[in-house]
Tab-separated table of C-alpha atoms in Angstrom:
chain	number	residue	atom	x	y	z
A	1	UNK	CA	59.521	-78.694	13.884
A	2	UNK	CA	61.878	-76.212	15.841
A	3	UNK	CA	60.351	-75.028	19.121
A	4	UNK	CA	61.309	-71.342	18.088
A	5	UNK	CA	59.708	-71.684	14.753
A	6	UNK	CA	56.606	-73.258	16.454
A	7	UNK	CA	56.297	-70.249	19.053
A	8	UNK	CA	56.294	-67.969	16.143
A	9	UNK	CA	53.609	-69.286	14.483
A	10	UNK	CA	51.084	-69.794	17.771
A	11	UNK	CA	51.798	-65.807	18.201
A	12	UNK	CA	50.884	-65.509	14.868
A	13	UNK	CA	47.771	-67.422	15.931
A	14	UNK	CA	46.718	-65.453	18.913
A	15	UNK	CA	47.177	-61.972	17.206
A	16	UNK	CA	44.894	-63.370	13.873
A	17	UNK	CA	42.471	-64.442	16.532
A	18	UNK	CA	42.504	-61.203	18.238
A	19	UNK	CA	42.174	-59.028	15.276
A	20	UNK	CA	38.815	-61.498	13.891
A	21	UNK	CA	37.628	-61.054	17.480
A	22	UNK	CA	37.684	-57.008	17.554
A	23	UNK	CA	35.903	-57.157	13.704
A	24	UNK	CA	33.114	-59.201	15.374
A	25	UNK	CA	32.630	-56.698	18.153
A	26	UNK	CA	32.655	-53.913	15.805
A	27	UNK	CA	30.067	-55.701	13.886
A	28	UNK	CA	27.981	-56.799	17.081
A	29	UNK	CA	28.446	-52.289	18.144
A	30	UNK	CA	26.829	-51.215	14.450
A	31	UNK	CA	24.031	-54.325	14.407
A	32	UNK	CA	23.005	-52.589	18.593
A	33	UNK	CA	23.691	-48.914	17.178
A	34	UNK	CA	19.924	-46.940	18.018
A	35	UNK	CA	17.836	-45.570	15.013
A	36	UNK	CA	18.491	-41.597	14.524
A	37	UNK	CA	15.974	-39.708	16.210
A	38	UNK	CA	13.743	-37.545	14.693
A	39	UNK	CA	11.136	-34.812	15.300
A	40	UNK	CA	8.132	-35.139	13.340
A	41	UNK	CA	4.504	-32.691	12.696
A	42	UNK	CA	1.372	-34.700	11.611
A	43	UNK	CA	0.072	-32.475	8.531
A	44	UNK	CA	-3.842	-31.643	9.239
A	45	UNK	CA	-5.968	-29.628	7.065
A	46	UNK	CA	-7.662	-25.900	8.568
A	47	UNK	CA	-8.457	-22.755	7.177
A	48	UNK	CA	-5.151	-21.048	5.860
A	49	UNK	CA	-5.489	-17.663	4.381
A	50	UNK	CA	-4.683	-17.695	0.249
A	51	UNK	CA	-2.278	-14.441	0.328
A	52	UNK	CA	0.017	-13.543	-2.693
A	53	UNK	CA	3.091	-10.627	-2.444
A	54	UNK	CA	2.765	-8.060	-5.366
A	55	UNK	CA	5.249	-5.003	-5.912
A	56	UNK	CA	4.030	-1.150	-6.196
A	57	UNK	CA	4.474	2.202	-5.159
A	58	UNK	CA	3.665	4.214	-2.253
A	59	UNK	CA	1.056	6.817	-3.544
A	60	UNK	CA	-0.341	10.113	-1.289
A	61	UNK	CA	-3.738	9.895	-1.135
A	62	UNK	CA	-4.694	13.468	-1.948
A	63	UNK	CA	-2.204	15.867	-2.984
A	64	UNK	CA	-2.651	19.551	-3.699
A	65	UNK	CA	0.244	22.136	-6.277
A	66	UNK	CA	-0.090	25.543	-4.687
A	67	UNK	CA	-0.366	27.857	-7.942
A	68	UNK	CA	-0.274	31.702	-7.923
A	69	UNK	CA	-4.459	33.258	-8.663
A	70	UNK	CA	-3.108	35.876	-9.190
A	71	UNK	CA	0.146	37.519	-11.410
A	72	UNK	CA	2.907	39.259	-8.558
A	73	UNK	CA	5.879	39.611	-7.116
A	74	UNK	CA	6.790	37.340	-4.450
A	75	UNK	CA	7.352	38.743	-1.236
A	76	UNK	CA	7.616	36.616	1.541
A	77	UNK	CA	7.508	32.492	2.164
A	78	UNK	CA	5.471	32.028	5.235
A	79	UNK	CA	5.935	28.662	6.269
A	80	UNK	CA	8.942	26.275	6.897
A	81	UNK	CA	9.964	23.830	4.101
A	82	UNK	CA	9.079	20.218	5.181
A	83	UNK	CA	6.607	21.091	7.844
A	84	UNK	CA	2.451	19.666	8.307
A	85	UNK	CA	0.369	22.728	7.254
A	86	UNK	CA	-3.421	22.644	7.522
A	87	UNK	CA	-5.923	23.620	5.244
A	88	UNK	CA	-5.942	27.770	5.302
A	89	UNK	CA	-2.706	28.143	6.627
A	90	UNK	CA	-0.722	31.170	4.978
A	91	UNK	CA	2.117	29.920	3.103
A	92	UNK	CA	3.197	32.777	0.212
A	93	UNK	CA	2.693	36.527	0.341
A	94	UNK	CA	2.454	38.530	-3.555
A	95	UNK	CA	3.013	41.894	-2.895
A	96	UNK	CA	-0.957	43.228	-2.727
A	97	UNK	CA	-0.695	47.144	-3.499
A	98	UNK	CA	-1.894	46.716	-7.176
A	99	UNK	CA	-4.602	44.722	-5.833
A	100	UNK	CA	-5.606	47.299	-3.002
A	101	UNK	CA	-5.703	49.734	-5.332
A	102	UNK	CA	-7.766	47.990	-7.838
A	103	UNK	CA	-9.906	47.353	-4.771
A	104	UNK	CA	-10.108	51.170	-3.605
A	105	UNK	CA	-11.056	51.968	-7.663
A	106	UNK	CA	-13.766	49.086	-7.691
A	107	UNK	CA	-15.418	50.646	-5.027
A	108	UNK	CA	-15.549	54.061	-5.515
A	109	UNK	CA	-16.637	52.889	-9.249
A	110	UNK	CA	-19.127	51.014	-7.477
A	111	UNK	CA	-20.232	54.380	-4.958
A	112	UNK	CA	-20.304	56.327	-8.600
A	113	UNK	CA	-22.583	53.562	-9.726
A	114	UNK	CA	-24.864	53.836	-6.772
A	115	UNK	CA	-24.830	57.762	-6.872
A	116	UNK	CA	-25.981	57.822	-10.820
A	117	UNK	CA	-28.668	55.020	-9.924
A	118	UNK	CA	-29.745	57.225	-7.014
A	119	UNK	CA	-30.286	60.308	-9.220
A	120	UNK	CA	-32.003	57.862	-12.139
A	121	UNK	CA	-34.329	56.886	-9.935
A	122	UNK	CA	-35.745	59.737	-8.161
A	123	UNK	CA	-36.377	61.302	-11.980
A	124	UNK	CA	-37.896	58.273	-12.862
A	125	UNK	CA	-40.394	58.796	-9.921
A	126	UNK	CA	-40.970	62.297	-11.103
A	127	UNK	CA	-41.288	62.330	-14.928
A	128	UNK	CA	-44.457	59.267	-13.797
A	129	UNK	CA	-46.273	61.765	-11.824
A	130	UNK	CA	-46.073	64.234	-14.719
A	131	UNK	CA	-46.724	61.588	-17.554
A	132	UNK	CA	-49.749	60.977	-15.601
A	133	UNK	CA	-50.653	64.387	-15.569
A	134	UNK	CA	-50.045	64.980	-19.157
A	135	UNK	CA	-47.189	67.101	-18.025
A	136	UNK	CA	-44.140	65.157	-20.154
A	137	UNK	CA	-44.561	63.471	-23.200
A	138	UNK	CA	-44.597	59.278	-23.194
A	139	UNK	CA	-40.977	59.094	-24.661
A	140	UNK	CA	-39.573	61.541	-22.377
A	141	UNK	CA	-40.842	59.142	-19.145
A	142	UNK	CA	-39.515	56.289	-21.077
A	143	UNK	CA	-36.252	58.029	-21.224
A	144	UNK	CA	-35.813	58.105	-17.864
A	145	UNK	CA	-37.561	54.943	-17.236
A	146	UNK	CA	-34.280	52.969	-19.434
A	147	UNK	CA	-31.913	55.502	-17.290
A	148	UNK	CA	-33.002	54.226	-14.625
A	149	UNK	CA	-33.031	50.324	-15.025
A	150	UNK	CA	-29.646	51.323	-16.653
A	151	UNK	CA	-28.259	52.904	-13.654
A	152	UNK	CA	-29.192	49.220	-11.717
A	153	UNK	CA	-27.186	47.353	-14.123
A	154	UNK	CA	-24.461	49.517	-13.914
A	155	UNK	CA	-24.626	49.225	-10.115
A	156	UNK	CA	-24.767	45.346	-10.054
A	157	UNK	CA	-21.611	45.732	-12.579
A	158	UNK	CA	-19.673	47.915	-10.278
A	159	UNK	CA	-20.925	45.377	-7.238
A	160	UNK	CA	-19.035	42.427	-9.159
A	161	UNK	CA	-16.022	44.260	-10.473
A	162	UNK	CA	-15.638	45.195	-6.778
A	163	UNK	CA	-16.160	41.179	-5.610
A	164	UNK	CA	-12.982	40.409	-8.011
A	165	UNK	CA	-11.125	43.276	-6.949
A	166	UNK	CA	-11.423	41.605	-3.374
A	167	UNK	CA	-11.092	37.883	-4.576
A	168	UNK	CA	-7.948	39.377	-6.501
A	169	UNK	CA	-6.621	40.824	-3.476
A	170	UNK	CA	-7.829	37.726	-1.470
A	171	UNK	CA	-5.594	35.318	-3.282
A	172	UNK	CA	-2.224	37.718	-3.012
A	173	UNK	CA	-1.846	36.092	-0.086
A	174	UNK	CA	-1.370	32.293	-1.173
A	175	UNK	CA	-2.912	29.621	1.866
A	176	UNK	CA	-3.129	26.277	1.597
A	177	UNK	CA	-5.592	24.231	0.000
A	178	UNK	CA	-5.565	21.274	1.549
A	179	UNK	CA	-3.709	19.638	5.433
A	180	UNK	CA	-1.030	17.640	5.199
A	181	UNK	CA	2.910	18.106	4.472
A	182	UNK	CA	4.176	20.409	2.291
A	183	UNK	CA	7.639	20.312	0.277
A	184	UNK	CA	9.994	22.967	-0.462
A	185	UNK	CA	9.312	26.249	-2.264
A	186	UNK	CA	9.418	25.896	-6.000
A	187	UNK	CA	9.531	29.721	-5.931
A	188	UNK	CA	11.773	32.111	-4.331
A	189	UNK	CA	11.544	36.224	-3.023
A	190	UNK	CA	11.572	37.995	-5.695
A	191	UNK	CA	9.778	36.536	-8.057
A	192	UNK	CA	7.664	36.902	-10.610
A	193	UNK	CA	4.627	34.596	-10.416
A	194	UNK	CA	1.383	33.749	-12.997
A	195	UNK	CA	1.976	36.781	-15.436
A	196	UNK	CA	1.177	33.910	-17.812
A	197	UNK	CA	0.240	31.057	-16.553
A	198	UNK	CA	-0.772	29.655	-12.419
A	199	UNK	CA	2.849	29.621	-11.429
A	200	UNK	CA	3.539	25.806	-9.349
A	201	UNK	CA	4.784	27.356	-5.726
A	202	UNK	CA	4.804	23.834	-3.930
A	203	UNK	CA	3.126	20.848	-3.183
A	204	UNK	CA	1.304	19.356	-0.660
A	205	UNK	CA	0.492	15.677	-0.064
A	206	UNK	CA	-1.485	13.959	2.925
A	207	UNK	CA	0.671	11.014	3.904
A	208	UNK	CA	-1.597	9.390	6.758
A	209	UNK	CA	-3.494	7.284	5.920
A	210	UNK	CA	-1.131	6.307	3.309
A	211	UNK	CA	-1.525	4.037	-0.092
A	212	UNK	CA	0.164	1.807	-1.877
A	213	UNK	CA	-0.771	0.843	-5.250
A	214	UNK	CA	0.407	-2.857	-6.804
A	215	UNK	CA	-0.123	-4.506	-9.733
A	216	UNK	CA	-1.425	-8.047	-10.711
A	217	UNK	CA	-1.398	-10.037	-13.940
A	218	UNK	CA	-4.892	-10.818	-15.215
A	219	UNK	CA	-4.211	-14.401	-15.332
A	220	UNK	CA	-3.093	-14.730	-11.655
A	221	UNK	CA	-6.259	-13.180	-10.762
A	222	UNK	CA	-8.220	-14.900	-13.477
A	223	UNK	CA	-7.156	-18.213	-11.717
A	224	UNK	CA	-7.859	-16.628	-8.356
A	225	UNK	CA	-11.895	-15.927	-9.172
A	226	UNK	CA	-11.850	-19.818	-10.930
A	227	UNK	CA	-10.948	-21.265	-7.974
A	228	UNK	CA	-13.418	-19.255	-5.918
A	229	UNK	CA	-16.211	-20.129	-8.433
A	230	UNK	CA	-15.100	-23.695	-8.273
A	231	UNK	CA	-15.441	-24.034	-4.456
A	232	UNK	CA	-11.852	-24.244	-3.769
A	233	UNK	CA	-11.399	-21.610	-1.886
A	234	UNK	CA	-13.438	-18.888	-0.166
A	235	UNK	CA	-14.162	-15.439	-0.836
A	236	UNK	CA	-12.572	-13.280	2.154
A	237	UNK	CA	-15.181	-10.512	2.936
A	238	UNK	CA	-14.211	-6.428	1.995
A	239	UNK	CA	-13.623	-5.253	5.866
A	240	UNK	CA	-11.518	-8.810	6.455
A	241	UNK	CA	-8.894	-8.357	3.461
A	242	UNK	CA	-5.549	-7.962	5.434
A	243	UNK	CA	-2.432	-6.182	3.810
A	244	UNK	CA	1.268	-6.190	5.176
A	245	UNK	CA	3.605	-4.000	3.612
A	246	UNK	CA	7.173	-4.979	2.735
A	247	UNK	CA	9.532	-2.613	2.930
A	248	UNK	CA	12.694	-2.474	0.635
A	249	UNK	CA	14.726	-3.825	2.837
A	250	UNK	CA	12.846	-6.782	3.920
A	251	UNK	CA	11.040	-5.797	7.154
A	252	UNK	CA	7.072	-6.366	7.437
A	253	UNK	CA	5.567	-2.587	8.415
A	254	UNK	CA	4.449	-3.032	11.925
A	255	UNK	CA	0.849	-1.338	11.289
A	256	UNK	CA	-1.377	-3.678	9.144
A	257	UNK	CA	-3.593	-2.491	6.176
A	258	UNK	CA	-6.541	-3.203	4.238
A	259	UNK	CA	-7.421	-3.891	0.635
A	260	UNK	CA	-9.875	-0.990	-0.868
A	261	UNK	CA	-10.718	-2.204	-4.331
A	262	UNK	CA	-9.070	-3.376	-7.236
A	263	UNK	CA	-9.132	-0.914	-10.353
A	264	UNK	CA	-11.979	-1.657	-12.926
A	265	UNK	CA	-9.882	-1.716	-15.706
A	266	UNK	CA	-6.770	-3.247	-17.115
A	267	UNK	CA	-3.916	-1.921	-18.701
A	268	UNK	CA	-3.251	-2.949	-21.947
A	269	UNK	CA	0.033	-2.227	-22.129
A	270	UNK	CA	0.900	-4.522	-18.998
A	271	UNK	CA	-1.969	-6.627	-18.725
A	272	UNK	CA	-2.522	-6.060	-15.354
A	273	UNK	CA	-4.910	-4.210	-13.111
A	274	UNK	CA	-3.986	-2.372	-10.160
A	275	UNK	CA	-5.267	-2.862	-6.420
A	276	UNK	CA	-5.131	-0.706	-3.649
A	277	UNK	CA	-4.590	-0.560	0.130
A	278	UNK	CA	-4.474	1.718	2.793
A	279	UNK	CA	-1.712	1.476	5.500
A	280	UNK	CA	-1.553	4.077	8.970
A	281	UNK	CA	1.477	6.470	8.803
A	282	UNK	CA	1.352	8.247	12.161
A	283	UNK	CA	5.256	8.449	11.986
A	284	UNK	CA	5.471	9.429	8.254
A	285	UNK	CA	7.485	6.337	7.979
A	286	UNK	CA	6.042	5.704	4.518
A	287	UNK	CA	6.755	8.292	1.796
A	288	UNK	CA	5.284	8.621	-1.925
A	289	UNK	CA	6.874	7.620	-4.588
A	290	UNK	CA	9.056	4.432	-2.151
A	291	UNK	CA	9.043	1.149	-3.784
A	292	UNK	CA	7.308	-1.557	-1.536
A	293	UNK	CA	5.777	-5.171	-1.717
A	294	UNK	CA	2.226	-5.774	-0.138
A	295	UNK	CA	1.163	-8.883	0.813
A	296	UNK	CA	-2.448	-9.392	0.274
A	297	UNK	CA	-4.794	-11.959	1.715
A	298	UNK	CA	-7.221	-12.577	-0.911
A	299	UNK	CA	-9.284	-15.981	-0.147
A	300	UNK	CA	-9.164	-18.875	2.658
A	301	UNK	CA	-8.552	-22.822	1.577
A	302	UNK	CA	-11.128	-24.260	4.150
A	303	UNK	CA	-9.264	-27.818	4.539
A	304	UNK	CA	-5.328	-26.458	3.223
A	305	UNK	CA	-1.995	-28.163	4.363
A	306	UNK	CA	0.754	-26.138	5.264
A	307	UNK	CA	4.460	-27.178	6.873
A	308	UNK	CA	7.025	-25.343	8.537
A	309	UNK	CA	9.566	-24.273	5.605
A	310	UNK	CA	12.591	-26.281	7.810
A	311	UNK	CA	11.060	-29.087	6.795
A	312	UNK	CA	11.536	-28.399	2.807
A	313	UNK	CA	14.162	-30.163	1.082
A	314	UNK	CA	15.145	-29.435	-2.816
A	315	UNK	CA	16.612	-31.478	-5.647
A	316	UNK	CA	19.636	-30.252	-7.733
A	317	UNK	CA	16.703	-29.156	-9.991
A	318	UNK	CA	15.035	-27.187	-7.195
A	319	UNK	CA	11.760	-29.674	-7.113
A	320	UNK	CA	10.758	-28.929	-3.576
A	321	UNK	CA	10.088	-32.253	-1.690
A	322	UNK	CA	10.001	-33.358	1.693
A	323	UNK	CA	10.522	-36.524	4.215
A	324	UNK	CA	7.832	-38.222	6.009
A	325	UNK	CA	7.611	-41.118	8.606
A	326	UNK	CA	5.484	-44.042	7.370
A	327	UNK	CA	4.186	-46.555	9.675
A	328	UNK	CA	6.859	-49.087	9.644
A	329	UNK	CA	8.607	-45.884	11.247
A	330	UNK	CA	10.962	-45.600	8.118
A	331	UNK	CA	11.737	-42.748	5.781
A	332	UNK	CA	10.108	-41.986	2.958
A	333	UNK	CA	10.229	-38.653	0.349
A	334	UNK	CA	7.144	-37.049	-1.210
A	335	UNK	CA	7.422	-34.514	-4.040
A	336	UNK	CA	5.566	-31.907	-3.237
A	337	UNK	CA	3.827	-28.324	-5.054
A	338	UNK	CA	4.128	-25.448	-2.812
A	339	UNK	CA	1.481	-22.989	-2.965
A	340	UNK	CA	2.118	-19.358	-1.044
A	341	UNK	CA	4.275	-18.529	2.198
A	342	UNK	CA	2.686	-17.941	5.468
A	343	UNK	CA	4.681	-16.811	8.076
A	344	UNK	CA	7.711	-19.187	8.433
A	345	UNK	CA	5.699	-21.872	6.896
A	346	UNK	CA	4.801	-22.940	3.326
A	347	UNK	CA	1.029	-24.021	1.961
A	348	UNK	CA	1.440	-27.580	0.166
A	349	UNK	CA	-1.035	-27.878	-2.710
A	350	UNK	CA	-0.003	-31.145	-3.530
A	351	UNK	CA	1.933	-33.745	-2.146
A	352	UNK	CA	0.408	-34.510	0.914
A	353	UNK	CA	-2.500	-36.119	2.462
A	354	UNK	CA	-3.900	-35.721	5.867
A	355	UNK	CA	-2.656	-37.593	8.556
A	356	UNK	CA	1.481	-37.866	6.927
A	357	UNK	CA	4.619	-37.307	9.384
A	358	UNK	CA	7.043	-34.810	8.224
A	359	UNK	CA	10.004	-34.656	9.551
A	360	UNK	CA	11.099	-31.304	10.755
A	361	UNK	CA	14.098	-31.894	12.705
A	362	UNK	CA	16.903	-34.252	11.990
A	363	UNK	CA	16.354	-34.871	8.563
A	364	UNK	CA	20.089	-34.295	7.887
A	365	UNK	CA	20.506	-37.390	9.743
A	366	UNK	CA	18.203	-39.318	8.074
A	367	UNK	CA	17.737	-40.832	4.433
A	368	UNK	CA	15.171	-42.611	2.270
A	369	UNK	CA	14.501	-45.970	3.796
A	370	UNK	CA	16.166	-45.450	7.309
A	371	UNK	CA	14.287	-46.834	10.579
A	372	UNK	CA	14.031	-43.803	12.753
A	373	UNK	CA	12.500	-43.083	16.385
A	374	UNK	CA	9.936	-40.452	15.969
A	375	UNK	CA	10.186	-37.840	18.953
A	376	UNK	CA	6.280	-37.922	20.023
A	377	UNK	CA	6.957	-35.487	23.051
A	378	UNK	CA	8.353	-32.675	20.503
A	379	UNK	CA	5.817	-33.389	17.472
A	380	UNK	CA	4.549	-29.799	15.986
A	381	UNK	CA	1.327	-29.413	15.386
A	382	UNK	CA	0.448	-26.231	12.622
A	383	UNK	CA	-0.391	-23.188	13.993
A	384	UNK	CA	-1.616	-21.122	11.070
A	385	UNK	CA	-4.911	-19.615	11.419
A	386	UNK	CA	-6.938	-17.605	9.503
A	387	UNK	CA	-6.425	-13.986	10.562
A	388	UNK	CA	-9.006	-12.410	8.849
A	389	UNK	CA	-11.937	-14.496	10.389
């Protein structure tokens, strides 16, 4: 063998020998590599409040139409369109001279009245001294006897066409019936109200406190009371029944509600039956008629699980699931049923047993069967509470 030949081949040597070397190290670098870190909450049962998120309108809680009593011409609108009015306040003027002079007729019919009764009765007084005395005949006393309790009824007629007269002229000026906010005019100067009919001049509605009416299926709420009969869950007292509104674009309405009863009927067109809450509006941030989503608490799981909704993983078929930390510290899934949301965090119904790690941070690092160090300084612990005891 040629020296040159045999140098090439002990380089050859010496670089194969290098290259095995640097694969061994690599090897030795993944076999040292640490487990992936993870941050971990141990799932415990407590009292989590059973709430469910139905859709419904905002509804006033008393509202009022302003009609015309009385048939007019309009001649002035009092008060400013859009503004709070309270009960009395004078909102519409109908011109009142037909009224004031039905008024000055009624009581000079009534004075008339009075006047006739006046004279009726002083002959009636007479003609019964004379009857006594044999100085009229029976029927002649009787005569004025039926004048007289004639001339009272037509006095006590004239008294009551006078009282309308008054009421009549009363109600040409148009006030409100109830406090609260009224709209804009429905009726202009000018016009010609309730010749026919109590012409609609506006509307008023009270808007705080404020409602808002929602709907829920029968069955929902039949599986509801089954579940309370069953022991499952609690009933959540009347004055303890917490409502958040949802506005339409997302936001919770900072002032909370209450539940005041559910309707006692269903509508059998829908199937459903209707439950109402009340909500403060000091701001008139809430208007009637403004589709919202309330969020009713309606019973308490005494022993529930719950997890933050981070820690909720999905299938390509959307089966929620979720990664836990057994005691061998590897990663295992459980498929889990979600019940409602609470907060940022979702109620497990089932799933889950006391006691079970779920991971809540790093679980894109992670996968089924991994070794992993669990993060005991950072573990979560639930914080959902009841809020209504």
């Amino acid at each position: 063998m040629s020296i040159p030949l045999f140098k090439r081949r002990l380089a050859l040597l010496t670089v194969l020998g290098l290259v095995l070397a640097g694969c061994d190290d690599a090897n030795d670098q993944e076999t040292d590599a640490p487990a992936p870190q993870v941050r971990v909450e141990t799932v415990q049962p407590q009292a989590l409040a059973i709430s469910t998120e139905l859709s419904g309108r905002i509804l006033a809680p008393r509202t009022a139409e302003v009609r015309a009593r009385v048939a007019g011409v309009v001649l002035k609108r009092v008060y400013r369109e859009g503004s709070d009015v309270k009960q009395g306040d004078v909102l519409f003027l109908i011109d009142p001279a037909p009224f004031k002079a039905d008024h000055d007729s009624a009581r000079a019919a009534l004075a008339r009245a009075e006047a006739t009764l006046y004279q009726a009765r002083l002959q009636e007084q007479r003609y019964r001294q004379l009857v006594e005395e044999n100085a009229v005949s029976r029927q002649e006393y009787d005569n004025a006897r039926a004048a007289f309790l004639q001339g009272g009824a037509q006095v006590a007629e004239a008294r009551a066409a006078l009282e309308r007269a008054r009421l009549n002229l009363g109600y040409a000026t148009v006030t409100a019936p109830i406090s609260g906010r009224i709209g804009r005019a429905l009726v202009t100067e000018g016009a010609l109200v309730g010749q026919s009919e109590a012409t609609e001049m506006a509307v008023i509605q009270q808007l705080d406190p404020i409602h808002a009416d929602v709907t829920q299926s029968t069955r929902d709420l039949n599986a509801l009371r089954r579940a309370l009969h069953a022991g499952e869950l609690q009933q959540v007292g009347p004055d303890q029944a917490r409502a958040t509104l949802i506005q339409d674009d997302g936001s919770a309405y900072p002032l909370p509600g209450k539940l005041l009863f559910s309707d006692i009927s269903v509508d059998p067109s829908t199937n459903q039956i209707t439950l109402r809450s009340e909500f403060p509006n000091p701001d008139l941030d809430l208007l009637p008629g403004s589709y919202v989503r309330v969020r009713l608490e309606q019973a308490v799981q005494p022993k529930g699980l719950s997890v933050p909704q981070r820690a909720i993983l999905r299938d390509s078929a959307g089966v929620p699931k979720v990664l836990v930390v057994d005691d061998q510290q590897r990663i295992d899934e459980r498929q889990v049923v979600l019940g409602s949301a609470q907060g940022d965090r979702w109620i497990v119904s089932e799933g889950l047993t006391p006691g079970e790690r779920v991971v809540v941070e790093g679980l894109q690092h992670v996968k089924v069967g991994d070794q992993v160090q669990v993060d005991a300084d950072k573990s979560a612990q639930p914080l959902v509470k009841h809020t209504g005891q």
